[in-house]
Amino acid sequence: MTAPAITATTTLFDATVGAGAGWTGELPAGAHLRIVDLCGNQAVDTLFFDARDYANRYSAVDTIREQGAVYLTTGSVLLSTGLDPLATIVDDTCGRHDTLGGACAQESNAVRYGEHTRHQHACRTTFVREAMAWGRGLGKRDLTHNVNFFMNVPLTPDGGLTFADGVSAPGKHVELRAERDILVMVSNCPQLNNPCNGYDPTPVRLIGWTP
Amino acid sequence: MTAYAHDIAAGAAWTVRLNRHRALRLTCLDDGANVSVLMFAAADPLERLNVPDTLKAQMSACLRPPLVLMSDMGRALATLTGSSLDWHDAVTGHSTDAHLDARWGPSDYAADRNAWRRSARAGLLDELAKHGLGRRDLHATANLFTKVVPDGDERGTLAFVPGHASAGDWAELRAEQDLLVVLSSAPHPLDPNPAWAPARIRATVAAVPAPGPDDPARLFRAESGRALAATERSLA
């Protein structure tokens, strides 16, 4: 699949994030971020913070309620706990993304899959590493419920919830526009125990630019 | 212990310390109730309710008995041991001052005394601050007595179900470890009721037996049992 060309006046970053790795960086208001699922079916766990006030951070449940729908796609406005727009999804070749499934953790893996998975790598280990590396007071308290780009978690009217096979494919992307200065923190999910990464975590590409 | 009861005023916030193997039963005294609940491990409030972990581990889009409410550290905080209702929301958050101002206009103590309209968010933050907690400790609330259903379409469109809870409806939470439970009885922001009509809630706290080997939550799913066992092991 050929993605539309990026018309950038300034490229802010162009990073390939390996399977199980993390990335943290700032995006100024008006800048764009494109996340490319290079190999397909790769969950990209992502947190957003108001760059001037980290406590005013992405809120999955406020975002879901205000848009009146569970899944994220083009037009979805990612809101903070203070109901401020942090970013808007402006392009999406995947179709929909999850924000209810949370991030995997060593502790939740032990609950879901058994004690033998406790020492496997997990997103929330990446997130605490990223928080420590970024510093500026960030820590576990700041790791709230995240977005899972390229992940498919269908909810049913009778109250069911499952982790289904991904709806993504190689080269699909999602693109966001920052609505204020934001901090973005990514964990490229290392989960091996469910289909969210097609049982084979792969790299993703992050491109940031100002139009 | 001696059981006790406390009536939570309509649209008010409250904190209850709920020790292990105590049950908190919340009973609606009026129709159309909502109770938004935050939950922390008393021993270390850095460990708190994690709704995504709770729902995905138990394959549920809502809270209903006998689900175990799980922390972000893979431990059972509480069990929803029983309820007159089969659906309690956990995915649509709670009201903020902006919601109340937009729908009902300004309200303050000077004009309205203790009937002033206070959002769930304002009340929860008031209570959190009393324990040294704040905005960084907000997480997805359990919204007891509220039902918001995904209609199964491609976008996951949600619909609020009016009239879900009536006076007399109840839900009971059994603490699996010592907890700090922070809650607000303010109406849910998706409730279309044009009137400001928060419900009064009766809270009762009583000692209950520890979950046995055949407890419904332990047998519900392997994941529910593992979360209970993780708490039991950490307190052994």
GROMACS .gro file of C-alpha atoms in nm:
model
  447
    1MET     CA    1   0.000   0.000   0.000
    2THR     CA    2   0.131   0.345  -0.087
    3ALA     CA    3   0.061   0.603   0.180
    4PRO     CA    4  -0.012   0.962   0.075
    5ALA     CA    5   0.296   1.179   0.050
    6ILE     CA    6   0.385   1.389   0.350
    7THR     CA    7   0.423   1.759   0.274
    8ALA     CA    8   0.645   1.879   0.548
    9THR     CA    9   0.810   2.211   0.603
   10THR     CA   10   1.004   2.067   0.892
   11THR     CA   11   1.051   1.701   0.976
   12LEU     CA   12   1.060   1.677   1.354
   13PHE     CA   13   1.151   1.309   1.375
   14ASP     CA   14   1.142   0.990   1.174
   15ALA     CA   15   1.196   0.694   1.403
   16THR     CA   16   1.162   0.321   1.367
   17VAL     CA   17   1.057   0.169   1.697
   18GLY     CA   18   1.149  -0.197   1.726
   19ALA     CA   19   0.924  -0.467   1.868
   20GLY     CA   20   0.901  -0.424   2.244
   21ALA     CA   21   1.076  -0.085   2.242
   22GLY     CA   22   0.947   0.257   2.343
   23TRP     CA   23   0.960   0.616   2.223
   24THR     CA   24   0.881   0.947   2.391
   25GLY     CA   25   0.879   1.293   2.240
   26GLU     CA   26   0.703   1.625   2.216
   27LEU     CA   27   0.478   1.742   1.936
   28PRO     CA   28   0.399   2.114   1.910
   29ALA     CA   29   0.043   2.235   1.848
   30GLY     CA   30  -0.045   2.192   1.479
   31ALA     CA   31   0.223   1.931   1.411
   32HIS     CA   32   0.133   1.592   1.268
   33LEU     CA   33   0.230   1.243   1.380
   34ARG     CA   34   0.196   0.945   1.150
   35ILE     CA   35   0.228   0.594   1.293
   36VAL     CA   36   0.293   0.329   1.030
   37ASP     CA   37   0.223  -0.039   1.097
   38LEU     CA   38   0.518  -0.158   0.888
   39CYS     CA   39   0.449  -0.531   0.897
   40GLY     CA   40   0.079  -0.542   0.996
   41ASN     CA   41  -0.123  -0.633   1.306
   42GLN     CA   42   0.106  -0.452   1.549
   43ALA     CA   43  -0.052  -0.288   1.854
   44VAL     CA   44   0.102   0.050   1.936
   45ASP     CA   45   0.018   0.144   2.295
   46THR     CA   46   0.021   0.524   2.320
   47LEU     CA   47  -0.021   0.784   2.595
   48PHE     CA   48  -0.070   1.159   2.542
   49PHE     CA   49  -0.004   1.440   2.788
   50ASP     CA   50  -0.055   1.815   2.781
   51ALA     CA   51   0.311   1.916   2.746
   52ARG     CA   52   0.261   2.208   2.988
   53ASP     CA   53   0.065   2.011   3.249
   54TYR     CA   54   0.126   1.637   3.260
   55ALA     CA   55  -0.167   1.583   3.499
   56ASN     CA   56  -0.394   1.700   3.215
   57ARG     CA   57  -0.344   1.374   3.029
   58TYR     CA   58  -0.529   1.158   2.782
   59SER     CA   59  -0.852   1.016   2.920
   60ALA     CA   60  -0.994   0.713   2.738
   61VAL     CA   61  -1.332   0.723   2.911
   62ASP     CA   62  -1.385   1.097   2.864
   63THR     CA   63  -1.292   1.057   2.495
   64ILE     CA   64  -1.532   0.763   2.450
   65ARG     CA   65  -1.822   0.939   2.623
   66GLU     CA   66  -1.785   1.270   2.441
   67GLN     CA   67  -1.769   1.105   2.096
   68GLY     CA   68  -2.050   0.863   2.189
   69ALA     CA   69  -1.862   0.563   2.053
   70VAL     CA   70  -1.607   0.311   2.172
   71TYR     CA   71  -1.360   0.295   1.883
   72LEU     CA   72  -1.124   0.564   1.757
   73THR     CA   73  -1.091   0.659   1.389
   74THR     CA   74  -1.069   0.965   1.161
   75GLY     CA   75  -1.242   1.255   1.334
   76SER     CA   76  -1.195   1.121   1.686
   77VAL     CA   77  -1.073   1.394   1.920
   78LEU     CA   78  -0.849   1.260   2.195
   79LEU     CA   79  -0.951   1.445   2.510
   80SER     CA   80  -0.770   1.504   2.835
   81THR     CA   81  -0.911   1.457   3.185
   82GLY     CA   82  -0.981   1.833   3.172
   83LEU     CA   83  -1.180   1.772   2.848
   84ASP     CA   84  -0.921   1.964   2.646
   85PRO     CA   85  -0.849   1.833   2.292
   86LEU     CA   86  -0.496   1.691   2.288
   87ALA     CA   87  -0.497   1.552   1.933
   88THR     CA   88  -0.732   1.472   1.647
   89ILE     CA   89  -0.710   1.166   1.423
   90VAL     CA   90  -0.697   1.320   1.075
   91ASP     CA   91  -0.626   1.011   0.864
   92ASP     CA   92  -0.670   0.641   0.923
   93THR     CA   93  -0.618   0.365   0.665
   94CYS     CA   94  -0.674   0.094   0.928
   95GLY     CA   95  -1.035   0.176   1.013
   96ARG     CA   96  -1.057   0.168   1.387
   97HIS     CA   97  -0.846   0.156   1.701
   98ASP     CA   98  -0.901   0.045   2.059
   99THR     CA   99  -0.882   0.254   2.375
  100LEU     CA  100  -1.049   0.018   2.624
  101GLY     CA  101  -0.803  -0.270   2.630
  102GLY     CA  102  -0.534  -0.088   2.824
  103ALA     CA  103  -0.168  -0.183   2.813
  104CYS     CA  104  -0.028  -0.522   2.899
  105ALA     CA  105   0.171  -0.550   3.221
  106GLN     CA  106   0.372  -0.829   3.377
  107GLU     CA  107   0.113  -0.836   3.654
  108SER     CA  108  -0.190  -0.847   3.423
  109ASN     CA  109  -0.019  -1.111   3.209
  110ALA     CA  110   0.011  -1.331   3.520
  111VAL     CA  111  -0.362  -1.287   3.579
  112ARG     CA  112  -0.464  -1.345   3.219
  113TYR     CA  113  -0.225  -1.617   3.108
  114GLY     CA  114  -0.077  -1.765   3.424
  115GLU     CA  115   0.225  -1.722   3.646
  116HIS     CA  116   0.463  -1.857   3.380
  117THR     CA  117   0.421  -1.531   3.183
  118ARG     CA  118   0.511  -1.298   3.475
  119HIS     CA  119   0.866  -1.235   3.357
  120GLN     CA  120   0.782  -1.174   2.993
  121HIS     CA  121   0.835  -0.821   2.863
  122ALA     CA  122   0.522  -0.601   2.873
  123CYS     CA  123   0.406  -0.254   2.767
  124ARG     CA  124   0.384  -0.108   3.116
  125THR     CA  125   0.747  -0.204   3.177
  126THR     CA  126   0.832  -0.006   2.863
  127PHE     CA  127   0.614   0.282   2.989
  128VAL     CA  128   0.785   0.303   3.330
  129ARG     CA  129   1.122   0.291   3.155
  130GLU     CA  130   1.015   0.571   2.921
  131ALA     CA  131   0.880   0.774   3.214
  132MET     CA  132   1.206   0.735   3.407
  133ALA     CA  133   1.414   0.823   3.101
  134TRP     CA  134   1.202   1.131   3.023
  135GLY     CA  135   1.221   1.240   3.387
  136ARG     CA  136   1.051   1.572   3.469
  137GLY     CA  137   0.860   1.399   3.748
  138LEU     CA  138   0.687   1.140   3.530
  139GLY     CA  139   0.624   0.804   3.696
  140LYS     CA  140   0.378   0.521   3.736
  141ARG     CA  141   0.102   0.757   3.859
  142ASP     CA  142   0.103   0.913   3.514
  143LEU     CA  143   0.050   0.588   3.325
  144THR     CA  144  -0.321   0.609   3.261
  145HIS     CA  145  -0.548   0.411   3.027
  146ASN     CA  146  -0.395   0.436   2.680
  147VAL     CA  147  -0.481   0.416   2.310
  148ASN     CA  148  -0.402   0.092   2.129
  149PHE     CA  149  -0.348   0.189   1.767
  150PHE     CA  150  -0.407  -0.097   1.520
  151MET     CA  151  -0.570  -0.312   1.791
  152ASN     CA  152  -0.918  -0.462   1.767
  153VAL     CA  153  -1.122  -0.520   2.085
  154PRO     CA  154  -1.487  -0.568   1.985
  155LEU     CA  155  -1.763  -0.500   2.240
  156THR     CA  156  -2.101  -0.661   2.199
  157PRO     CA  157  -2.450  -0.539   2.302
  158ASP     CA  158  -2.485  -0.828   2.549
  159GLY     CA  159  -2.177  -0.707   2.738
  160GLY     CA  160  -1.905  -0.922   2.583
  161LEU     CA  161  -1.549  -0.810   2.509
  162THR     CA  162  -1.279  -0.999   2.322
  163PHE     CA  163  -0.934  -0.948   2.177
  164ALA     CA  164  -0.987  -1.023   1.811
  165ASP     CA  165  -0.751  -1.061   1.520
  166GLY     CA  166  -0.617  -0.729   1.406
  167VAL     CA  167  -0.786  -0.527   1.135
  168SER     CA  168  -0.456  -0.378   1.028
  169ALA     CA  169  -0.216  -0.485   0.753
  170PRO     CA  170   0.138  -0.401   0.638
  171GLY     CA  171   0.176  -0.031   0.554
  172LYS     CA  172  -0.147   0.087   0.716
  173HIS     CA  173  -0.119   0.407   0.911
  174VAL     CA  174  -0.294   0.645   1.142
  175GLU     CA  175  -0.220   1.018   1.149
  176LEU     CA  176  -0.283   1.269   1.426
  177ARG     CA  177  -0.270   1.646   1.454
  178ALA     CA  178  -0.164   1.792   1.788
  179GLU     CA  179  -0.428   2.036   1.916
  180ARG     CA  180  -0.190   2.181   2.174
  181ASP     CA  181   0.169   2.114   2.271
  182ILE     CA  182   0.168   1.749   2.370
  183LEU     CA  183   0.400   1.479   2.495
  184VAL     CA  184   0.357   1.142   2.325
  185MET     CA  185   0.474   0.816   2.483
  186VAL     CA  186   0.469   0.493   2.284
  187SER     CA  187   0.518   0.129   2.373
  188ASN     CA  188   0.546  -0.097   2.071
  189CYS     CA  189   0.364  -0.392   2.225
  190PRO     CA  190   0.567  -0.709   2.298
  191GLN     CA  191   0.262  -0.925   2.384
  192LEU     CA  192   0.300  -1.286   2.268
  193ASN     CA  193  -0.004  -1.442   2.432
  194ASN     CA  194  -0.294  -1.302   2.227
  195PRO     CA  195  -0.356  -1.206   1.863
  196CYS     CA  196  -0.302  -0.830   1.913
  197ASN     CA  197   0.039  -0.854   1.744
  198GLY     CA  198  -0.033  -1.157   1.532
  199TYR     CA  199   0.184  -1.352   1.783
  200ASP     CA  200   0.491  -1.192   1.625
  201PRO     CA  201   0.566  -0.833   1.740
  202THR     CA  202   0.721  -0.620   1.464
  203PRO     CA  203   0.861  -0.264   1.423
  204VAL     CA  204   0.657   0.050   1.357
  205ARG     CA  205   0.757   0.387   1.215
  206LEU     CA  206   0.681   0.722   1.375
  207ILE     CA  207   0.704   1.034   1.160
  208GLY     CA  208   0.649   1.379   1.306
  209TRP     CA  209   0.637   1.700   1.104
  210THR     CA  210   0.501   2.049   1.091
  211PRO     CA  211   0.295   2.115   0.777
  212MET     CA  212  -1.701  -0.540   6.386
  213THR     CA  213  -2.030  -0.361   6.427
  214ALA     CA  214  -2.209  -0.306   6.099
  215TYR     CA  215  -2.301   0.052   6.023
  216ALA     CA  216  -2.506   0.246   5.775
  217HIS     CA  217  -2.450   0.589   5.624
  218ASP     CA  218  -2.681   0.780   5.394
  219ILE     CA  219  -2.494   0.958   5.114
  220ALA     CA  220  -2.673   1.277   5.017
  221ALA     CA  221  -2.789   1.320   4.659
  222GLY     CA  222  -2.505   1.444   4.438
  223ALA     CA  223  -2.241   1.423   4.712
  224ALA     CA  224  -1.894   1.271   4.739
  225TRP     CA  225  -1.773   1.038   5.013
  226THR     CA  226  -1.469   0.833   5.108
  227VAL     CA  227  -1.498   0.504   5.289
  228ARG     CA  228  -1.211   0.301   5.430
  229LEU     CA  229  -1.319  -0.053   5.358
  230ASN     CA  230  -1.107  -0.315   5.526
  231ARG     CA  231  -1.047  -0.664   5.392
  232HIS     CA  232  -1.351  -0.892   5.398
  233ARG     CA  233  -1.592  -0.613   5.471
  234ALA     CA  234  -1.880  -0.563   5.231
  235LEU     CA  235  -2.000  -0.224   5.114
  236ARG     CA  236  -2.361  -0.244   5.002
  237LEU     CA  237  -2.497   0.056   4.815
  238THR     CA  238  -2.875   0.082   4.788
  239CYS     CA  239  -3.057   0.341   4.578
  240LEU     CA  240  -3.308   0.545   4.777
  241ASP     CA  241  -3.434   0.722   4.463
  242ASP     CA  242  -3.479   0.634   4.095
  243GLY     CA  243  -3.215   0.703   3.833
  244ALA     CA  244  -2.907   0.671   4.054
  245ASN     CA  245  -2.542   0.676   3.953
  246VAL     CA  246  -2.245   0.618   4.183
  247SER     CA  247  -1.901   0.680   4.030
  248VAL     CA  248  -1.633   0.490   4.220
  249LEU     CA  249  -1.253   0.523   4.240
  250MET     CA  250  -1.067   0.255   4.432
  251PHE     CA  251  -0.715   0.240   4.582
  252ALA     CA  252  -0.514  -0.009   4.785
  253ALA     CA  253  -0.501   0.152   5.130
  254ALA     CA  254  -0.148   0.023   5.188
  255ASP     CA  255  -0.018   0.191   4.871
  256PRO     CA  256  -0.253   0.418   4.674
  257LEU     CA  257  -0.014   0.393   4.378
  258GLU     CA  258  -0.199   0.065   4.325
  259ARG     CA  259  -0.548   0.141   4.202
  260LEU     CA  260  -0.848   0.007   4.013
  261ASN     CA  261  -0.770  -0.066   3.650
  262VAL     CA  262  -1.088  -0.097   3.447
  263PRO     CA  263  -0.919  -0.215   3.123
  264ASP     CA  264  -0.738  -0.494   3.310
  265THR     CA  265  -1.061  -0.586   3.490
  266LEU     CA  266  -1.273  -0.602   3.174
  267LYS     CA  267  -1.024  -0.769   2.940
  268ALA     CA  268  -0.927  -1.038   3.192
  269GLN     CA  269  -1.291  -1.130   3.245
  270MET     CA  270  -1.407  -1.074   2.884
  271SER     CA  271  -1.676  -0.827   2.985
  272ALA     CA  272  -1.783  -0.485   2.856
  273CYS     CA  273  -1.947  -0.399   3.190
  274LEU     CA  274  -1.931  -0.478   3.560
  275ARG     CA  275  -2.170  -0.746   3.684
  276PRO     CA  276  -2.154  -1.015   3.954
  277PRO     CA  277  -1.934  -1.204   4.018
  278LEU     CA  278  -1.659  -0.997   3.853
  279VAL     CA  279  -1.341  -0.924   4.046
  280LEU     CA  280  -1.231  -0.559   4.038
  281MET     CA  281  -0.860  -0.576   3.963
  282SER     CA  282  -0.577  -0.338   4.038
  283ASP     CA  283  -0.310  -0.231   3.792
  284MET     CA  284  -0.080  -0.469   3.982
  285GLY     CA  285  -0.277  -0.783   3.902
  286ARG     CA  286  -0.438  -0.816   4.243
  287ALA     CA  287  -0.805  -0.835   4.339
  288LEU     CA  288  -0.916  -0.514   4.510
  289ALA     CA  289  -1.281  -0.607   4.552
  290THR     CA  290  -1.543  -0.846   4.422
  291LEU     CA  291  -1.886  -0.740   4.296
  292THR     CA  292  -2.051  -1.020   4.491
  293GLY     CA  293  -2.410  -0.933   4.413
  294SER     CA  294  -2.645  -0.682   4.259
  295SER     CA  295  -3.010  -0.646   4.167
  296LEU     CA  296  -2.884  -0.521   3.826
  297ASP     CA  297  -2.688  -0.710   3.561
  298TRP     CA  298  -2.499  -0.411   3.416
  299HIS     CA  299  -2.287  -0.141   3.575
  300ASP     CA  300  -2.095   0.091   3.342
  301ALA     CA  301  -1.718   0.139   3.359
  302VAL     CA  302  -1.631   0.287   3.020
  303THR     CA  303  -1.789   0.633   3.004
  304GLY     CA  304  -1.641   0.827   3.296
  305HIS     CA  305  -1.828   1.078   3.507
  306SER     CA  306  -1.959   1.434   3.509
  307THR     CA  307  -1.743   1.745   3.523
  308ASP     CA  308  -1.830   2.105   3.611
  309ALA     CA  309  -1.840   2.181   3.238
  310HIS     CA  310  -2.126   1.932   3.190
  311LEU     CA  311  -2.326   2.079   3.475
  312ASP     CA  312  -2.269   2.440   3.370
  313ALA     CA  313  -2.375   2.362   3.012
  314ARG     CA  314  -2.698   2.189   3.113
  315TRP     CA  315  -2.813   2.364   3.426
  316GLY     CA  316  -2.619   2.686   3.446
  317PRO     CA  317  -2.419   2.812   3.738
  318SER     CA  318  -2.479   2.696   4.093
  319ASP     CA  319  -2.289   2.785   4.404
  320TYR     CA  320  -2.310   2.759   4.777
  321ALA     CA  321  -2.401   3.126   4.825
  322ALA     CA  322  -2.716   3.087   4.617
  323ASP     CA  323  -2.812   2.725   4.668
  324ARG     CA  324  -2.652   2.634   5.004
  325ASN     CA  325  -2.596   2.257   5.032
  326ALA     CA  326  -2.827   2.183   4.740
  327TRP     CA  327  -2.567   2.338   4.504
  328ARG     CA  328  -2.487   2.126   4.202
  329ARG     CA  329  -2.147   1.963   4.230
  330SER     CA  330  -2.007   1.742   3.956
  331ALA     CA  331  -1.870   1.395   4.021
  332ARG     CA  332  -1.523   1.518   3.917
  333ALA     CA  333  -1.527   1.809   4.161
  334GLY     CA  334  -1.642   1.585   4.445
  335LEU     CA  335  -1.393   1.309   4.367
  336LEU     CA  336  -1.104   1.558   4.351
  337ASP     CA  337  -1.214   1.711   4.684
  338GLU     CA  338  -1.199   1.368   4.844
  339LEU     CA  339  -0.874   1.267   4.674
  340ALA     CA  340  -0.706   1.584   4.797
  341LYS     CA  341  -0.785   1.491   5.157
  342HIS     CA  342  -0.560   1.188   5.107
  343GLY     CA  343  -0.280   1.365   4.925
  344LEU     CA  344  -0.409   1.244   4.591
  345GLY     CA  345  -0.521   1.444   4.288
  346ARG     CA  346  -0.561   1.457   3.912
  347ARG     CA  347  -0.279   1.208   3.853
  348ASP     CA  348  -0.479   0.954   4.051
  349LEU     CA  349  -0.798   0.978   3.845
  350HIS     CA  350  -0.876   0.656   3.664
  351ALA     CA  351  -1.178   0.507   3.487
  352THR     CA  352  -1.457   0.500   3.742
  353ALA     CA  353  -1.698   0.216   3.802
  354ASN     CA  354  -2.035   0.381   3.742
  355LEU     CA  355  -2.268   0.172   3.950
  356PHE     CA  356  -2.637   0.170   3.851
  357THR     CA  357  -2.559   0.317   3.507
  358LYS     CA  358  -2.602   0.120   3.183
  359VAL     CA  359  -2.449   0.238   2.856
  360VAL     CA  360  -2.468  -0.023   2.579
  361PRO     CA  361  -2.255  -0.055   2.264
  362ASP     CA  362  -2.497  -0.113   1.979
  363GLY     CA  363  -2.262  -0.344   1.789
  364ASP     CA  364  -2.200  -0.121   1.486
  365GLU     CA  365  -1.862  -0.050   1.325
  366ARG     CA  366  -1.794   0.255   1.543
  367GLY     CA  367  -1.911   0.101   1.868
  368THR     CA  368  -2.183   0.363   1.910
  369LEU     CA  369  -2.302   0.384   2.270
  370ALA     CA  370  -2.654   0.430   2.402
  371PHE     CA  371  -2.747   0.532   2.756
  372VAL     CA  372  -3.032   0.319   2.895
  373PRO     CA  373  -3.278   0.542   3.084
  374GLY     CA  374  -3.461   0.403   3.383
  375HIS     CA  375  -3.201   0.130   3.443
  376ALA     CA  376  -3.189   0.178   3.822
  377SER     CA  377  -3.487   0.235   4.051
  378ALA     CA  378  -3.520   0.298   4.423
  379GLY     CA  379  -3.432  -0.028   4.597
  380ASP     CA  380  -3.171  -0.143   4.346
  381TRP     CA  381  -2.842  -0.238   4.509
  382ALA     CA  382  -2.486  -0.355   4.452
  383GLU     CA  383  -2.245  -0.511   4.699
  384LEU     CA  384  -1.865  -0.496   4.691
  385ARG     CA  385  -1.652  -0.723   4.909
  386ALA     CA  386  -1.306  -0.584   4.984
  387GLU     CA  387  -1.032  -0.839   4.914
  388GLN     CA  388  -0.769  -0.616   5.075
  389ASP     CA  389  -0.785  -0.292   5.276
  390LEU     CA  390  -0.919  -0.022   5.046
  391LEU     CA  391  -0.974   0.348   5.010
  392VAL     CA  392  -1.301   0.384   4.816
  393VAL     CA  393  -1.383   0.732   4.686
  394LEU     CA  394  -1.725   0.785   4.532
  395SER     CA  395  -1.974   1.043   4.409
  396SER     CA  396  -2.352   1.015   4.375
  397ALA     CA  397  -2.372   1.287   4.107
  398PRO     CA  398  -2.580   1.192   3.799
  399HIS     CA  399  -2.410   1.040   3.496
  400PRO     CA  400  -2.341   1.299   3.221
  401LEU     CA  401  -2.515   1.085   2.956
  402ASP     CA  402  -2.838   1.071   3.159
  403PRO     CA  403  -3.088   1.266   2.942
  404ASN     CA  404  -3.311   1.358   3.238
  405PRO     CA  405  -3.370   1.734   3.185
  406ALA     CA  406  -3.396   1.786   3.560
  407TRP     CA  407  -3.102   1.785   3.801
  408ALA     CA  408  -3.214   1.477   3.993
  409PRO     CA  409  -2.932   1.306   4.181
  410ALA     CA  410  -3.035   1.007   4.392
  411ARG     CA  411  -2.970   0.946   4.759
  412ILE     CA  412  -2.773   0.630   4.835
  413ARG     CA  413  -2.769   0.421   5.153
  414ALA     CA  414  -2.430   0.267   5.227
  415THR     CA  415  -2.397  -0.021   5.470
  416VAL     CA  416  -2.070  -0.180   5.580
  417ALA     CA  417  -2.059  -0.523   5.743
  418ALA     CA  418  -1.811  -0.804   5.797
  419VAL     CA  419  -1.849  -1.095   5.556
  420PRO     CA  420  -1.670  -1.431   5.528
  421ALA     CA  421  -1.350  -1.457   5.325
  422PRO     CA  422  -1.409  -1.610   4.981
  423GLY     CA  423  -1.388  -1.987   5.010
  424PRO     CA  424  -1.267  -2.242   4.754
  425ASP     CA  425  -1.611  -2.247   4.590
  426ASP     CA  426  -1.670  -1.871   4.589
  427PRO     CA  427  -1.856  -1.774   4.268
  428ALA     CA  428  -1.589  -1.517   4.177
  429ARG     CA  429  -1.307  -1.769   4.221
  430LEU     CA  430  -1.488  -2.013   3.993
  431PHE     CA  431  -1.615  -1.754   3.743
  432ARG     CA  432  -1.304  -1.753   3.526
  433ALA     CA  433  -0.948  -1.872   3.579
  434GLU     CA  434  -0.841  -1.504   3.556
  435SER     CA  435  -1.079  -1.403   3.838
  436GLY     CA  436  -0.943  -1.682   4.056
  437ARG     CA  437  -0.581  -1.588   3.983
  438ALA     CA  438  -0.642  -1.224   4.082
  439LEU     CA  439  -0.801  -1.336   4.411
  440ALA     CA  440  -0.513  -1.575   4.472
  441ALA     CA  441  -0.257  -1.301   4.400
  442THR     CA  442  -0.408  -1.085   4.675
  443GLU     CA  443  -0.430  -1.377   4.916
  444ARG     CA  444  -0.070  -1.473   4.849
  445SER     CA  445   0.055  -1.117   4.900
  446LEU     CA  446  -0.122  -1.101   5.239
  447ALA     CA  447  -0.029  -1.453   5.351
   0.00000   0.00000   0.00000
